[in-house]
Tab-separated table of C-alpha atoms in Angstrom:
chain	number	residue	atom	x	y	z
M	1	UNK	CA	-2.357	29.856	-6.757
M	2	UNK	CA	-4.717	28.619	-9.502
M	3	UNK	CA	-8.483	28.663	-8.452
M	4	UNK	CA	-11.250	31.124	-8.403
M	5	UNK	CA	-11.071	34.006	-6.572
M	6	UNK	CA	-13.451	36.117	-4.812
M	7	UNK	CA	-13.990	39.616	-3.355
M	8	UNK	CA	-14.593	40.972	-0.865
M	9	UNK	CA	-14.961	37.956	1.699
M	10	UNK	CA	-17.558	40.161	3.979
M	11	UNK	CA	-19.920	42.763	3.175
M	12	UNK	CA	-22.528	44.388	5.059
M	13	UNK	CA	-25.313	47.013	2.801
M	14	UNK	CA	-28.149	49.010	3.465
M	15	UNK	CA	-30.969	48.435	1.879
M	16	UNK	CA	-30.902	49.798	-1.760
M	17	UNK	CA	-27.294	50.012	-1.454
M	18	UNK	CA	-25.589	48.915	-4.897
M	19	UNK	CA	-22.700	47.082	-5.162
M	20	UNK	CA	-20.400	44.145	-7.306
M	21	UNK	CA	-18.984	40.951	-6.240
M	22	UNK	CA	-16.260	40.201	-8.057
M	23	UNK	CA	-14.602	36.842	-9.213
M	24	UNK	CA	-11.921	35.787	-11.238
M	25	UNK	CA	-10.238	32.765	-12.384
M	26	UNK	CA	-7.202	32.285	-14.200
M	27	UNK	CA	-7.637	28.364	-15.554
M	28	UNK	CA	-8.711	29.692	-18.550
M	29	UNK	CA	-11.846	28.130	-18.228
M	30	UNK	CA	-14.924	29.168	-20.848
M	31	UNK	CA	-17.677	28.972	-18.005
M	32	UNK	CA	-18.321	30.777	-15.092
M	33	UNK	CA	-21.574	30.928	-12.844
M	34	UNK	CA	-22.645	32.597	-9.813
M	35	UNK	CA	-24.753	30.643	-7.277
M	36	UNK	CA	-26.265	31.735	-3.947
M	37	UNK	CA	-26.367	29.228	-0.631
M	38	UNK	CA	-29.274	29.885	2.030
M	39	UNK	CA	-30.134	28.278	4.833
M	40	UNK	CA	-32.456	24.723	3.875
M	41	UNK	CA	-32.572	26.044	0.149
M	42	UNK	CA	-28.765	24.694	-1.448
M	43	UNK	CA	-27.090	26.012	-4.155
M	44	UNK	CA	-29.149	28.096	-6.100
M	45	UNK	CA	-27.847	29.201	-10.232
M	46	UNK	CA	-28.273	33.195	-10.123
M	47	UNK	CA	-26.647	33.631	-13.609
M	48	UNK	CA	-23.925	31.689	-15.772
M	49	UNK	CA	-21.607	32.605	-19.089
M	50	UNK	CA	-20.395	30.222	-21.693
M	51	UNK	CA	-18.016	33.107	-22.859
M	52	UNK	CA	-16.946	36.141	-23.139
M	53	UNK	CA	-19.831	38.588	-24.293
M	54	UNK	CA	-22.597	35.584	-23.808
M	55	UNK	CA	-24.621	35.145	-20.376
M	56	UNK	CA	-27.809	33.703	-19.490
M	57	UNK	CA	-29.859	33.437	-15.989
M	58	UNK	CA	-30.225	30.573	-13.881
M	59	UNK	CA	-32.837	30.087	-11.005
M	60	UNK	CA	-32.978	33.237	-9.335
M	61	UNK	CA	-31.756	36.095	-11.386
M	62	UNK	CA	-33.570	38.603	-10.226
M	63	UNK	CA	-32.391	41.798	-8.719
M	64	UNK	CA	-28.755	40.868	-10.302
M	65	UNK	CA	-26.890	41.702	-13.481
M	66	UNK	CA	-23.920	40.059	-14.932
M	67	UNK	CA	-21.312	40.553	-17.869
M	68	UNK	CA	-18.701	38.773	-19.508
M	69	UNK	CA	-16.043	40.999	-21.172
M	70	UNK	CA	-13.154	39.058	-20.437
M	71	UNK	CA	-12.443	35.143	-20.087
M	72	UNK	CA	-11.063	35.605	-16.373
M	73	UNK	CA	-13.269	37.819	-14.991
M	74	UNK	CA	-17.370	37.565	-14.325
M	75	UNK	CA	-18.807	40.139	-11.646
M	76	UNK	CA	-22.051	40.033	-10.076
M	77	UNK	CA	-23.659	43.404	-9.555
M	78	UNK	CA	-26.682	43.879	-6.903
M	79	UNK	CA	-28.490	46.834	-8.374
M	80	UNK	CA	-30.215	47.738	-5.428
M	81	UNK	CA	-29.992	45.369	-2.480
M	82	UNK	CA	-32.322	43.961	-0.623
M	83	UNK	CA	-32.886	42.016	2.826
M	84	UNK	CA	-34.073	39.259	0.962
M	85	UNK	CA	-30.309	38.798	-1.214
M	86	UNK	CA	-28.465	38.436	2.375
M	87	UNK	CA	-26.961	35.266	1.397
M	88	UNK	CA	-23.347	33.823	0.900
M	89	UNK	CA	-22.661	33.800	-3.011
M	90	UNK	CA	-20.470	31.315	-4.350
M	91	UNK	CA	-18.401	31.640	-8.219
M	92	UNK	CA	-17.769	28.539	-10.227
M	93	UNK	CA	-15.805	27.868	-13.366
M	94	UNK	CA	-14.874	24.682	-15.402
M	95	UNK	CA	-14.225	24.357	-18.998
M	96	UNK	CA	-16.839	24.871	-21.506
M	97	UNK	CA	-17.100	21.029	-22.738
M	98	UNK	CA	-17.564	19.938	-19.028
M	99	UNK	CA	-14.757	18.912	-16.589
M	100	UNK	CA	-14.278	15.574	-14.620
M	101	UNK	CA	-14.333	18.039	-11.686
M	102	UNK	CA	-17.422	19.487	-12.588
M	103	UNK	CA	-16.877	23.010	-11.124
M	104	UNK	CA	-13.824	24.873	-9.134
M	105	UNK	CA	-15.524	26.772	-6.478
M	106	UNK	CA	-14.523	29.816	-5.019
M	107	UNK	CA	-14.423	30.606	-1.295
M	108	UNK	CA	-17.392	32.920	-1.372
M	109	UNK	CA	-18.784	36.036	-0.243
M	110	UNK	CA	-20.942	36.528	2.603
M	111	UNK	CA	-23.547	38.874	2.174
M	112	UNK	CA	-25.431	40.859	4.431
M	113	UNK	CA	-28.462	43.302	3.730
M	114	UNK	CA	-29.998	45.407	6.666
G	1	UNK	CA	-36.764	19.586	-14.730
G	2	UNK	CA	-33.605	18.572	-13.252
G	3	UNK	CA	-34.016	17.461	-9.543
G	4	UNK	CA	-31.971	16.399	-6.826
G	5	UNK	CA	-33.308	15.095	-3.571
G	6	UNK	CA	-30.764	14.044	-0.825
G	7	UNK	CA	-31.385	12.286	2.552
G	8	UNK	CA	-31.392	12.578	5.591
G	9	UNK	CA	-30.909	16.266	5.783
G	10	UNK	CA	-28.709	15.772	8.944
G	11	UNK	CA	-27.025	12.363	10.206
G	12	UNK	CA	-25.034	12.094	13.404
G	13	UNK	CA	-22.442	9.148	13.612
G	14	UNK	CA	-20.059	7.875	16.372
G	15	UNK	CA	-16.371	7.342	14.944
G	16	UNK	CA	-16.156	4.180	13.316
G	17	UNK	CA	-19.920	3.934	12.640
G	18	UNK	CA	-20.152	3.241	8.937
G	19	UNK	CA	-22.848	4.577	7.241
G	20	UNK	CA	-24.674	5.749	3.316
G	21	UNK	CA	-26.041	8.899	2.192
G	22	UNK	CA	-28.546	9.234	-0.539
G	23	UNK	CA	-28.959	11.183	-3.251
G	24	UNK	CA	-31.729	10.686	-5.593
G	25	UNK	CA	-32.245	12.735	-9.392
G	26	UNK	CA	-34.582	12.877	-12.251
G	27	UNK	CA	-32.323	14.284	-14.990
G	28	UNK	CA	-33.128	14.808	-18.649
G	29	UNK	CA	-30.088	12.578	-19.712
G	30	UNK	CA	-27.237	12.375	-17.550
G	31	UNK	CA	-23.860	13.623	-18.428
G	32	UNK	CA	-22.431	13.304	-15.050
G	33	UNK	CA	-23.174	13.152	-11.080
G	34	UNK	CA	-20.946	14.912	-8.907
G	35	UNK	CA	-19.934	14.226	-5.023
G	36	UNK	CA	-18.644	17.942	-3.379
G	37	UNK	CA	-17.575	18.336	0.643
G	38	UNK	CA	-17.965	21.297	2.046
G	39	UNK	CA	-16.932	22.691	4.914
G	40	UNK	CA	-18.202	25.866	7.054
G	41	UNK	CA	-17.154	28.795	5.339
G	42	UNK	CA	-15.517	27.459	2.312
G	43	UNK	CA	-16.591	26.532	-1.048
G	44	UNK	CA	-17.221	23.207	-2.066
G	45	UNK	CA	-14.458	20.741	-2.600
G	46	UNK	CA	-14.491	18.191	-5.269
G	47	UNK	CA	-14.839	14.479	-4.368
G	48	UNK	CA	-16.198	12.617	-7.338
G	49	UNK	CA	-17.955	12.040	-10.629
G	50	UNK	CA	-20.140	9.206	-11.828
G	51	UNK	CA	-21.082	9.226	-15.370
G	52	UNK	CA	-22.966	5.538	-15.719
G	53	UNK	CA	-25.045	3.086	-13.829
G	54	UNK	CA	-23.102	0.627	-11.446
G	55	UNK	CA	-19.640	2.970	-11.473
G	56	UNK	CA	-18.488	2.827	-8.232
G	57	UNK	CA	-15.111	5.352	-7.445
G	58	UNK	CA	-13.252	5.373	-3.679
G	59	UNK	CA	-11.456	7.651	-1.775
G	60	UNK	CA	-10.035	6.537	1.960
G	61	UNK	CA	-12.853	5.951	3.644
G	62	UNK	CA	-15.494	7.118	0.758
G	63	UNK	CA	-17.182	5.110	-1.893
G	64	UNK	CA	-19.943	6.434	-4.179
G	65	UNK	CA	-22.019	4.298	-6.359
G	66	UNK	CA	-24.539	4.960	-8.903
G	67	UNK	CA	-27.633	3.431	-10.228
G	68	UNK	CA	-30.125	5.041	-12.836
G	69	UNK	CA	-31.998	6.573	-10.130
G	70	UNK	CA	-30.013	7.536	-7.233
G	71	UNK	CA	-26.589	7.542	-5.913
G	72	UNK	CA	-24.730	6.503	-2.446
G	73	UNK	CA	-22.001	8.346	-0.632
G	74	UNK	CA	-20.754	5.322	1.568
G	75	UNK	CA	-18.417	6.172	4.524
G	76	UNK	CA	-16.788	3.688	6.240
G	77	UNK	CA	-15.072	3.540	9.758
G	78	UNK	CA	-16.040	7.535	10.023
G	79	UNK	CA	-13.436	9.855	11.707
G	80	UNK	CA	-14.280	13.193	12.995
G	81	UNK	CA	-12.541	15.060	10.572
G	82	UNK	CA	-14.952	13.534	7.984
G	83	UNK	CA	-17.944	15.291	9.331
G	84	UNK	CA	-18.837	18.021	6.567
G	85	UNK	CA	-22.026	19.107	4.681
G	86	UNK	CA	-21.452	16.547	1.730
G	87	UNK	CA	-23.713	17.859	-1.585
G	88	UNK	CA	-24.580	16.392	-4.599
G	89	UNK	CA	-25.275	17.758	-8.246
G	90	UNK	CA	-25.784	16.338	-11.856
G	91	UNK	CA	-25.124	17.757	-15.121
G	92	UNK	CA	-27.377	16.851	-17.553
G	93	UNK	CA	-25.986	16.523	-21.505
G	94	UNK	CA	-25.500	18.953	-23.469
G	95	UNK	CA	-24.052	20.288	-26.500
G	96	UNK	CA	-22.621	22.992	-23.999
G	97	UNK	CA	-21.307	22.725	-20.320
G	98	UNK	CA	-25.407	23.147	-18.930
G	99	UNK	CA	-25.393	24.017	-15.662
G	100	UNK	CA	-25.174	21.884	-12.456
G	101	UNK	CA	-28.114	21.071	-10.548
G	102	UNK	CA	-27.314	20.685	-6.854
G	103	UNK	CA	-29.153	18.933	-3.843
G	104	UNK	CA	-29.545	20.976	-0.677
G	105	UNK	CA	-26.930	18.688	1.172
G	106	UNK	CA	-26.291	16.002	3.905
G	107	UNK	CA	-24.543	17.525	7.385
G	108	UNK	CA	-22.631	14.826	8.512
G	109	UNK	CA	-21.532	14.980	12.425
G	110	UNK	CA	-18.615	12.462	13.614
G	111	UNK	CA	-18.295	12.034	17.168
G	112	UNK	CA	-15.099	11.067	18.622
């Protein structure tokens, strides 16, 4: 089915645990982003890409990296996690002159940090 | 900077009880306001996009409308499959695709 995906659905870390969320799309779509959703707070832009090799943060990017080295693919890394990044973490993508559908969402990951 | 302010956080509606949610932005030009649904544990689902003042688009029982200001997510004759945390975003122009700015949501409740 064409979409964004995302994995894994769950996860549960320790605290300065490392680990990548992964996402992947295959509309062929220049831009990908990764937002986070909390509790009273929205959506929240972590980092985006306009391209392959070409990123840039959002709101929040701290204590997350990002890379683009293929169209389809754009995985979040937690370097070392934290309580504080428990959150679920949504991927978006749309092409890179806008869309009339703004973003295709993926179903998220639900993150947990004890 | 690009804000979004929508209201009431929370509204609770008997089926049938029409009703309009607000969503209210100060955007640096506007390229486009967007209408998502969302449902508990899924991402959100496209509904609509305004791009000018006094556009108005449907969908069964959902109109939005847009004015320079703000925007309303109308629902009509509610049923209880309708109730959802219902978010709103603009895009502001660009000579890229700049990033969507999103409200922190309405949760809607239908009651049957």
């Amino acid at each position: 089915n064409a979409g964004v995906t995302q994995t894994p659905k769950f996860q549960v870390l320790k605290t300065g645990q490392s680990m990548t969320l992964q996402c992947a799309q295959d509309m062929n779509h220049e831009y990908m982003s990764w937002y986070r959703q909390d509790p009273g707070m929205g959506l929240r832009l972590i980092h985006y890409s306009v391209g392959a090799g070409i990123t840039d943060q959002g709101e929040v990017p701290n204590g997350y990296n990002v890379s683009r080295s293929t169209t389809e693919d754009f995985p979040l890394r937690l370097l070392s996690a934290a309580p504080s990044q428990t959150s679920v973490y949504f991927c978006a993508s749309s092409g890179l002159l806008g869309s009339n559908y703004g973003y295709t969402f993926g179903s998220g990951t639900r993150l947990t940090v004890v | 900077e690009d804000q979004v302010t929508q209201s009431p956080e929370a509204l609770r509606l008997q089926e049938g009880e029409s009703s309009s949610l607000n969503c209210s932005y100060t955007v640096s030009g506007l390229r486009g306001l967007f209408w998502y649904r969302q449902d508990p544990g899924k991402g959100p689902e496209f509904l609509f996009t305004l791009y000018s003042a006094g556009e108005e688009k449907e969908k069964e029982r959902l109109k939005a409308t847009l004015t320079k200001k703000e925007s309303f997510l109308h629902i009509t004759a509610p049923k209880p499959e309708d109730s959802a945390t219902y978010l709103c975003a603009v895009q502001a122009r660009g000579p890229r695709n700049t990033p969507l700015v999103f409200g922190k949501g309405t949760r809607l409740s239908v009651i049957a």
